[in-house]
Every structure is written in structure tokens, then in C-alpha cells.
Coordinates of C-alpha atoms and ligand atoms in Angstrom, one line a residue:
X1 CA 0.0 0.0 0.0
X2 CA 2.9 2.3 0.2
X3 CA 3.6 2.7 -3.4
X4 CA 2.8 5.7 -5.1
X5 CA 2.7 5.3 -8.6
X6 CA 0.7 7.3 -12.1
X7 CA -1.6 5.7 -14.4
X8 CA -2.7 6.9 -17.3
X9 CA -6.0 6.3 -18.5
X10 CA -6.3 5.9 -21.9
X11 CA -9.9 4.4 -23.0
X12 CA -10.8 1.4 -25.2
X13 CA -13.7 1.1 -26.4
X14 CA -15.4 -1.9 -24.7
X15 CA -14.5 0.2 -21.3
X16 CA -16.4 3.2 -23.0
X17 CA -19.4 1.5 -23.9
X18 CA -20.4 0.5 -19.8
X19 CA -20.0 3.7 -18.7
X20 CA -21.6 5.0 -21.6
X21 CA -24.8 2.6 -21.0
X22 CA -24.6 3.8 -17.5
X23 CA -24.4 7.5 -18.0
X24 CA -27.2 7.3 -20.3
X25 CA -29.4 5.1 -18.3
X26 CA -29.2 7.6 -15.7
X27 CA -29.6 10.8 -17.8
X28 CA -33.0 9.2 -19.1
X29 CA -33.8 8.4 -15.3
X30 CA -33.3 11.8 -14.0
X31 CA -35.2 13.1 -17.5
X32 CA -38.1 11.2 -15.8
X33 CA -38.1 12.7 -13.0
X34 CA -36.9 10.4 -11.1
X35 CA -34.1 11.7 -8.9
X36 CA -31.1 10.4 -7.9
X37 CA -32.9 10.5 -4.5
X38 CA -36.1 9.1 -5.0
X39 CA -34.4 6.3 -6.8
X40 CA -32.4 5.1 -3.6
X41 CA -34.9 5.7 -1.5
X42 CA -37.6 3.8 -3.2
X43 CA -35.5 0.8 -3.7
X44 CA -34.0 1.2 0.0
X45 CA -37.6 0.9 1.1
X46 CA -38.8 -2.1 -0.7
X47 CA -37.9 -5.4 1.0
X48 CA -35.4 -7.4 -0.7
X49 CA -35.4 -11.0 -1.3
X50 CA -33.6 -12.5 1.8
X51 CA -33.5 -9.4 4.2
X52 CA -35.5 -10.4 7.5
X53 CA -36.8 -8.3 9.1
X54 CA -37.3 -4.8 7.0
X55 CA -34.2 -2.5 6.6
X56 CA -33.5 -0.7 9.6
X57 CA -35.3 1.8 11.6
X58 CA -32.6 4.3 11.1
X59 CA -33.0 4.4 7.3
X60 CA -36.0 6.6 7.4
X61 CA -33.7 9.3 8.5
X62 CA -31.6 9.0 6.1
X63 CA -31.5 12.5 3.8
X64 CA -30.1 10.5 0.4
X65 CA -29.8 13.2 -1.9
X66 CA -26.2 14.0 0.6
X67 CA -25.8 10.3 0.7
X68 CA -25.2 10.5 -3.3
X69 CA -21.8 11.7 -3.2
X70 CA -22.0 14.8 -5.6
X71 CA -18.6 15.2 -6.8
X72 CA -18.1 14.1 -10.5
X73 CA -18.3 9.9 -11.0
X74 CA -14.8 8.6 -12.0
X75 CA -14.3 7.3 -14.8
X76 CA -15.0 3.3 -15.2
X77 CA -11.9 3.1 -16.6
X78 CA -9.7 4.2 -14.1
X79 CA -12.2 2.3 -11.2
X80 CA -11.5 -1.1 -13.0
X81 CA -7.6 -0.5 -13.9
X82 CA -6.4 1.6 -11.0
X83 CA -6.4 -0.4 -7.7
X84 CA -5.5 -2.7 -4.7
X85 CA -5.9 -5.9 -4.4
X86 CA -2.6 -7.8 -3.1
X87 CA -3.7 -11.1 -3.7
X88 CA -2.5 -10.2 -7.4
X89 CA -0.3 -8.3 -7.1
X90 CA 1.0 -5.0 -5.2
X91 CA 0.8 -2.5 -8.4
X92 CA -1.9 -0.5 -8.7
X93 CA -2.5 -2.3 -12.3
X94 CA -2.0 -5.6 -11.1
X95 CA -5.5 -6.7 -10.5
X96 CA -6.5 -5.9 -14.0
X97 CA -3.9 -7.5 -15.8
X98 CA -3.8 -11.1 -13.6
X99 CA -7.6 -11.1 -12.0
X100 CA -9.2 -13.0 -14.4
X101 CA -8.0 -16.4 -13.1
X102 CA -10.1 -15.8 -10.2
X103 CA -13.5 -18.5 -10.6
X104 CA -16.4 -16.5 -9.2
X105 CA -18.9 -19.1 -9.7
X106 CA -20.0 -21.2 -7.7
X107 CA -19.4 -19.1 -5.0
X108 CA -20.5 -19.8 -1.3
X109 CA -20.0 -18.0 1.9
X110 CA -19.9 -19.2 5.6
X111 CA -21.4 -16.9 8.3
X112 CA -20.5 -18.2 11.9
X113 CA -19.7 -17.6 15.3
X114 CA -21.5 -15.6 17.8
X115 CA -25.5 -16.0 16.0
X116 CA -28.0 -18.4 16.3
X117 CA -28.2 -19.4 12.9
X118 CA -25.2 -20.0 11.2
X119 CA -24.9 -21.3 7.8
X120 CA -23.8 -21.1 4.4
X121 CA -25.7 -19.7 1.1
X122 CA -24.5 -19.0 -2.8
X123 CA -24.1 -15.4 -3.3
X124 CA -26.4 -15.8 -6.5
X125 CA -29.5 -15.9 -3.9
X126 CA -28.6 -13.1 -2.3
X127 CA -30.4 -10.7 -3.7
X128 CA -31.9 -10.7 -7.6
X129 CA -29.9 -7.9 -10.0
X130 CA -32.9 -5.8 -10.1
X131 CA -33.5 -5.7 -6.1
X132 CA -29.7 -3.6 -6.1
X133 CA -29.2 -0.8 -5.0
X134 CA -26.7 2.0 -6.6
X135 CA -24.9 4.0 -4.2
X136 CA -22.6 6.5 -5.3
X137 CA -19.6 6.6 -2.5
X138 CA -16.5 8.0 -2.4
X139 CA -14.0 6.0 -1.8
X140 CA -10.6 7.3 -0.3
X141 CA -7.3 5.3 0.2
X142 CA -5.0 5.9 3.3
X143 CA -1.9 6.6 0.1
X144 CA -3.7 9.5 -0.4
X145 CA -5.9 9.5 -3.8
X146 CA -9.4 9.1 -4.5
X147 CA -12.4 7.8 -6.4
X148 CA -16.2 8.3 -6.5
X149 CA -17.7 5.2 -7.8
X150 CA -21.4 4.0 -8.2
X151 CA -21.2 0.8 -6.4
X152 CA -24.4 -1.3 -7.1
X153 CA -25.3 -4.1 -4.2
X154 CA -27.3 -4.6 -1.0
X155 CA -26.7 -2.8 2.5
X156 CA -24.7 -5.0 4.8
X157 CA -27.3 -5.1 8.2
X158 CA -30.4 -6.9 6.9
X159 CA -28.0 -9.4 5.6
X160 CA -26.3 -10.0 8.7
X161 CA -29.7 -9.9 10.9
X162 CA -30.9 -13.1 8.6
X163 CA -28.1 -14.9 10.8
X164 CA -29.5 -13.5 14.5
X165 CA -26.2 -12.5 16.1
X166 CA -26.5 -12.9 19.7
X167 CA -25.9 -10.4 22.1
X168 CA -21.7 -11.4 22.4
X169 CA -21.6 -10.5 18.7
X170 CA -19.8 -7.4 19.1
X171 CA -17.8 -7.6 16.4
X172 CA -17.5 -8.8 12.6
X173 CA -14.8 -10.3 10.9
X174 CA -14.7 -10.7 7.2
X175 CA -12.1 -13.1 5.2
X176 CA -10.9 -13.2 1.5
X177 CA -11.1 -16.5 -0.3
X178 CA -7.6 -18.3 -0.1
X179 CA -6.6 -20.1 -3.3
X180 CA -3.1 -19.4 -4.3
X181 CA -3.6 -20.9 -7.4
X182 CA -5.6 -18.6 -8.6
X183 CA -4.8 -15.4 -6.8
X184 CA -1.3 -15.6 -7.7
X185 CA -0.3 -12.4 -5.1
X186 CA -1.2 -15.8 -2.4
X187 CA 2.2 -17.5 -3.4
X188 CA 4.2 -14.2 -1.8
X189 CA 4.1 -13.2 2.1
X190 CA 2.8 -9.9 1.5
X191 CA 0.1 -10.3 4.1
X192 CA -1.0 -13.2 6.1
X193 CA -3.3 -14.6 4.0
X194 CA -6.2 -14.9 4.3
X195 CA -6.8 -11.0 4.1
X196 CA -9.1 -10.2 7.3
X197 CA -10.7 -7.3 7.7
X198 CA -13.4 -6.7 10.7
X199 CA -16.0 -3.7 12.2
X200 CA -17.5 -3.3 15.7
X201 CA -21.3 -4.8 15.2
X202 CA -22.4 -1.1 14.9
X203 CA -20.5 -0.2 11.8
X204 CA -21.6 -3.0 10.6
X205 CA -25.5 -2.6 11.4
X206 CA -24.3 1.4 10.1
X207 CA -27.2 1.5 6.8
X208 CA -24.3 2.9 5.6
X209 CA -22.5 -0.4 5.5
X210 CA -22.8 -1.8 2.0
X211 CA -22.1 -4.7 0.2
X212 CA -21.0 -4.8 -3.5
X213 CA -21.7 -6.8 -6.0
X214 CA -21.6 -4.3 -9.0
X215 CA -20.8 -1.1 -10.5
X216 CA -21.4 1.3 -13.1
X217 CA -25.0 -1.0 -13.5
X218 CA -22.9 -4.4 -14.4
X219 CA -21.6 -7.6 -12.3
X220 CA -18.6 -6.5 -10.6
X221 CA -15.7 -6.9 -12.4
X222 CA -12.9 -9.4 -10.9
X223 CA -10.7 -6.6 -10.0
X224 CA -12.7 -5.1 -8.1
X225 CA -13.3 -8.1 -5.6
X226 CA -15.9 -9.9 -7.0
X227 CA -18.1 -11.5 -6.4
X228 CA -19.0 -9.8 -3.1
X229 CA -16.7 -7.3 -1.3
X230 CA -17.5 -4.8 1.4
X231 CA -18.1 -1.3 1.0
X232 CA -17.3 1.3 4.5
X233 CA -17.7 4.4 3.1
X234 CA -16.3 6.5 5.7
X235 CA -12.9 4.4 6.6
X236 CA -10.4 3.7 4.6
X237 CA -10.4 2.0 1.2
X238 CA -8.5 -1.4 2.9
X239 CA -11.6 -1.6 5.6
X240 CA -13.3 -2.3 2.1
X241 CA -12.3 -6.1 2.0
X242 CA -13.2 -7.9 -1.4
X243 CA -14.2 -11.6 -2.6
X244 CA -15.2 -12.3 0.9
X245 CA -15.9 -16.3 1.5
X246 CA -16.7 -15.8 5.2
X247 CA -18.5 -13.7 8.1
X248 CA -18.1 -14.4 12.0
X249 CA -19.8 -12.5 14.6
X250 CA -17.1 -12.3 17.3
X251 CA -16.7 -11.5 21.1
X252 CA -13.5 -9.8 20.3
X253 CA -11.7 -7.1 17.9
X254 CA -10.5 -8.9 15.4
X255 CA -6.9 -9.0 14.5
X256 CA -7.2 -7.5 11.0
X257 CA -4.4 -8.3 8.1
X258 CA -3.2 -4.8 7.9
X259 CA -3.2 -4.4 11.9
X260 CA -1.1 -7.5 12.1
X261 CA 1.6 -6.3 8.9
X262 CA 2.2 -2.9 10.6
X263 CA 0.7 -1.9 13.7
X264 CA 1.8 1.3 14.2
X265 CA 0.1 2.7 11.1
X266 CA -3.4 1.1 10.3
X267 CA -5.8 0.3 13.1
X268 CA -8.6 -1.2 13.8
X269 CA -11.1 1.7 13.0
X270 CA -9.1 3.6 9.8
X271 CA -11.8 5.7 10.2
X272 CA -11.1 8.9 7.1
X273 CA -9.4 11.9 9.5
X274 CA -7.7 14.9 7.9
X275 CA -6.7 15.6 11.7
X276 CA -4.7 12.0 12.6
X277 CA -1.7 11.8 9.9
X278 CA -0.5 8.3 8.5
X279 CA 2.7 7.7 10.4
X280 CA 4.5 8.4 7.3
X281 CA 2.7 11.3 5.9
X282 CA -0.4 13.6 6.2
X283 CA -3.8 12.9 5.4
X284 CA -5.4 16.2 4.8
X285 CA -5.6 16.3 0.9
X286 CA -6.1 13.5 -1.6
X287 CA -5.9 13.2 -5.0
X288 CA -8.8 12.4 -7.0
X289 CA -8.1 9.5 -9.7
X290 CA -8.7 11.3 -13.0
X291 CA -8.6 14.6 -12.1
X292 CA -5.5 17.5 -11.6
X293 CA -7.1 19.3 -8.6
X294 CA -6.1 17.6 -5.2
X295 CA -9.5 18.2 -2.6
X296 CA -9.3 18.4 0.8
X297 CA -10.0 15.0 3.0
X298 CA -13.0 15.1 5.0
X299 CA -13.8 13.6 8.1
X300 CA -15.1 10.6 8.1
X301 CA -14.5 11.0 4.4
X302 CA -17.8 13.3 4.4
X303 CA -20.3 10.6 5.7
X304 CA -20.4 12.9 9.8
X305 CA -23.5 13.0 9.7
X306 CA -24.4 9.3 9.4
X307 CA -21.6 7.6 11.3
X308 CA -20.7 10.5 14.0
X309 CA -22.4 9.4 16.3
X310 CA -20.7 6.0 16.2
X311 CA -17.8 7.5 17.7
X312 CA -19.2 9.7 20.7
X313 CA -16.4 10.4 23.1
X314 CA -13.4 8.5 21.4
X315 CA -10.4 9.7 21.1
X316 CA -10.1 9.3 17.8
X317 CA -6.0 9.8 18.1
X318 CA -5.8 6.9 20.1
X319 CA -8.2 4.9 18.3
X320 CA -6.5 5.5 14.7
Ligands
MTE1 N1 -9.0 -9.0 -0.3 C1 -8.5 -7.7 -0.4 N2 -9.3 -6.7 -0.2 C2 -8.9 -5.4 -0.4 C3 -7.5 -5.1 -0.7 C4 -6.7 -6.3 -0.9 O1 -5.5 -6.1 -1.1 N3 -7.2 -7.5 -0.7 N4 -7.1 -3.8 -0.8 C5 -7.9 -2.8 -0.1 C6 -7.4 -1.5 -0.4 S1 -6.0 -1.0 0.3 C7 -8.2 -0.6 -1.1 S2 -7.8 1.0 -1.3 C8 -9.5 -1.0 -1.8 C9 -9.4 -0.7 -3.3 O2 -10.6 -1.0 -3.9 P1 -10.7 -0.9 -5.5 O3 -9.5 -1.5 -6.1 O4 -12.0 -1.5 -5.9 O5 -10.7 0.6 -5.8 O6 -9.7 -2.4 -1.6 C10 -9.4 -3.0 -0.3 N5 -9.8 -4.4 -0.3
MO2 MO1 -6.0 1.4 0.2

């Protein structure tokens, strides 16, 4: 995670067409007057397929037209070329070029541990393609740069509440498939694989707390940890762990991959702070993928007024 390096995007013309499809889609959507906002909120109030009970209480408070992150979408392009994911590889263009070994179907995931109904289910039930959701979140790496990308999938909570934690569930770990023969970036010690990545049950139950299994209105592309990753808008992208193949509800904090390579500089929360620098450098600007202008980092990577609350009278220096 600590190399910087520049991309440039040049577009082909299969990567032009999605976004293309996508941008138009949602021009004719908006023509329709159908806003951004009543779209997410009319789909965040219908039930979906395996979610029981109903989405949370809290999302009726939800205002979604600041949900929408309003800066300008980045470019598909640079979402599916740009990125990290160590099991192939540690360049930024790694996952593009070597991702496509990666067999996303079948697929099943194992949700255990602290709940009184564990079990397994094919990621094809979860939810049918029409029953996502898009959210537009920003995403911001602890390196420094940037995207805003229009992730398609489910929120996280309802899907975890099908599995009734108990009430020692106070946290939830996530893990990353481990198959070395097809994530090639497996056969090196980068990390201890499997990547593990983990939230206190209230980040988690946050109906901020997404899961992907799209973007830019397709199947997620392999890169991009298909065929399920996690999506914690207001942490750091590496909170975001993809192709997960299992859930535990645990008593304790989980010892997360990044916590374990290097202490000192990722924790457990990695919540987005401008005020608490990386060990090695500052965090108060970013650089946007795509664009020259560098912005400014918000807190909690702009989502305050959602998540807040989550961290009431935490030193947020000493939880980093
Ligand atoms: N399994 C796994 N998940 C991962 C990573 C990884 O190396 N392996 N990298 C993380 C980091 S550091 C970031 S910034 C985001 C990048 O997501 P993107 O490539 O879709 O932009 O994925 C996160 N999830
Ligand atoms: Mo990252």
C-alpha cells in the first residue's frame, strides 16, 4: 500500500461502452423525474429477497440526496484499472492485468460464530440484479488518492440480521477467499493470508454499510473483488475487503491483516481523518483518480452525519 505510482488512463472502447450505457441510463432516469434520491430511496424501502426483518429503523432518517456523493463519477476506466488488491499483485494495475484467473462461480459464503443461525448460502441468492441498490460513495485510500464510484449491491445489516447474532456479537470479521492458485499475489508473504478485515457490530448494522456486487450498472468486475466485497464508506479503502468467502460475529476485535503487517500505522477503526496523519505522511488532501485538482479530506471521508455518532467520546487519536 505504500507505493505511489501514475496511471494513465487511456480508454478502449469496450471500457467506453459501460459507462456509456450507465451514464445514459441515468440521464434518461433523471429526464423522468426520477431523482437520484427518489431512486435510492424507493428501492431502500422495498424489502429485498432474503432481508429479514425490513431495513433498519434508522434508514427513514436517512436524507439520500447528501448520501449521493456529488462530486463528478470517476471514470470506469480508471475504477476497474487503478487499484489494490494484493492477492495479485502489489501494483496498482496488477489486478487488471492477472484477475481473471479468479473463478467467481460457484461461490458460497460461511457466516459463523456468535449467532444463532449459522450457515452457508451462494451469493447468487442473495439478492436478484434488479433488487440492487446503486450507491454513489467516495472511496478514499490511506496513500492519499481518491475515487467516486457507483457501487451497485445490498446494504450489509439486513443481511447479517438473517443470521440472528447474539448479544456477544460485538464484532464482525470478514475473510478473502484463499486459493493461491488462482490469486497468484497468495504464493508471496505480502500479508497473512487470508486477508481479514473486521468492524464493531455497529459499523456493521451502520445502513451505511454496504455490500457490492456491482458497479457502473454491471456484475462486478474481478478486480474489483468480485463477487461480493464490502463497502465502508467513511474508513479507509483497505476496511473495504473484497471476494469475501466468510462472516463471524465475534466477542473480540479482530486482528485485522493490515493491523497484524504494521501496527503502528493502520488500526482497527481507519476511520477517514484529515486531523490524525498516517505515520509516514499527512492525510489532509487527496488526490482524486482522473482529475489534476487535489481536494481536501473530510472527516469521516464526508459521511459525519451518518456515522458521527458512532464514535461519541473516542479519542479518535488513540483509536486511529
Ligand atoms: N482482499 C483484499 N481486499 C482489499 C484489498 C486487498 O489487497 N485484498 N485492498 C484494499 C485497499 S488498500 C483498497 S484502497 C481497496 C481498493 O478497492 P478498489 O481496487 O476497488 O478501488 O480495496 C481494499 N480491499
Ligand atoms: Mo488502500
Amino acid at each position: 500500500m505504500h507505493v505511489h505510482r501514475r496511471t494513465h488512463f487511456g480508454i478502449s472502447e469496450s471500457q467506453v461502452t459501460e459507462e456509456h450505457i450507465w451514464r445514459a441510463r441515468r440521464l434518461f432516469l433523471q429526464k423522468s423525474a426520477l431523482s437520484g434520491a427518489a431512486l435510492l430511496g424507493s428501492s431502500l424501502l422495498s424489502r429485498h429477497v432474503l432481508s429479514k426483518p425490513s431495513p433498519p429503523e434508522s434508514y427513514a432518517g436517512l436524507d439520500f440526496k447528501k448520501l449521493a456523493a456529488k462530486d463528478k463519477v470517476t471514470e470506469f476506466k480508471a475504477i476497474t484499472t487503478y487499484n489494490n488488491f494484493y492477492e495479485f499483485g502489489t501494483g496498482k494495475d496488477d489486478p487488471a492485468k492477472y484477475a481473471h484467473t479468479l473463478k467467481t462461480t460457484p461461490w458460497t459464503i460461511e457466516v459463523s460464530g456468535a449467532c444463532h443461525k449459522p450457515g452457508t448460502f451462494d451469493v447468487r441468492t442473495l439478492a436478484p440484479k434488479k433488487q440492487w441498490e446503486e450507491r454513489i460513495y467516495r472511496l478514499r485510500c490511506v496513500e492519499g488518492w481518491s475515487m467516486v464510484i457507483p457501487w451497485l449491491g445490498i446494504p450489509l445489516a439486513p443481511l447479517l440480521k438473517r443470521f440472528e447474532p447474539t448479544g456477544n456479537a460485538k464484532f464482525v470479521q470478514f475473510e478473502t477467499l484463499y486459493r493461491p492458485n488462482e490469486m497468484p499475489g497468495q504464493k508471496r508473504a505480502v500479508l497473512d493470508w487470508p486477508y481479514v478485515e473486521g468492524l464493531r457490530i455497529d459499523e456493521a448494522m451502520n445502513p451505511l454499510s454496504f455490500l457490492a456486487l456491482g458497479l457502473y450498472g454491471k456484475t462486478l468486475p474481478n478486480q474489483n473483488g468480485a463477487p461480493l466485497r464490502l463497502v465502508v464508506p467513511w474508513k479507509y479503502g483497505f476496511k473495504s475487503i473484497k471476494s469475501i468467502v466468510r462472516i463471524s460475529f465475534a466477542e473480540k476485535m479482530p486482528i485485522t491483516s493490515w493491523v497484524k503487517a504494521s501496527p503502528k500505522e493502520y488500526g482497527f477503526y481507519s476511520n477517514v481523518n484529515p486531523q490524525v496523519p498516517h505515520r509516514r505522511w499527512s492525510q489532509k488532501r487527496e488526490r482524486r483518480i482522473g482529475e489534476f485538482r487535489k481536494h481536501e479530506t473530510l472527516m469521516f471521508n464526508g459521511y459525519g452525519d451518518y456515522v458521527a455518532d458512532l464514535y461519541q467520546g473516542m479519542d479518535l487519536k488513540k483509536y486511529f
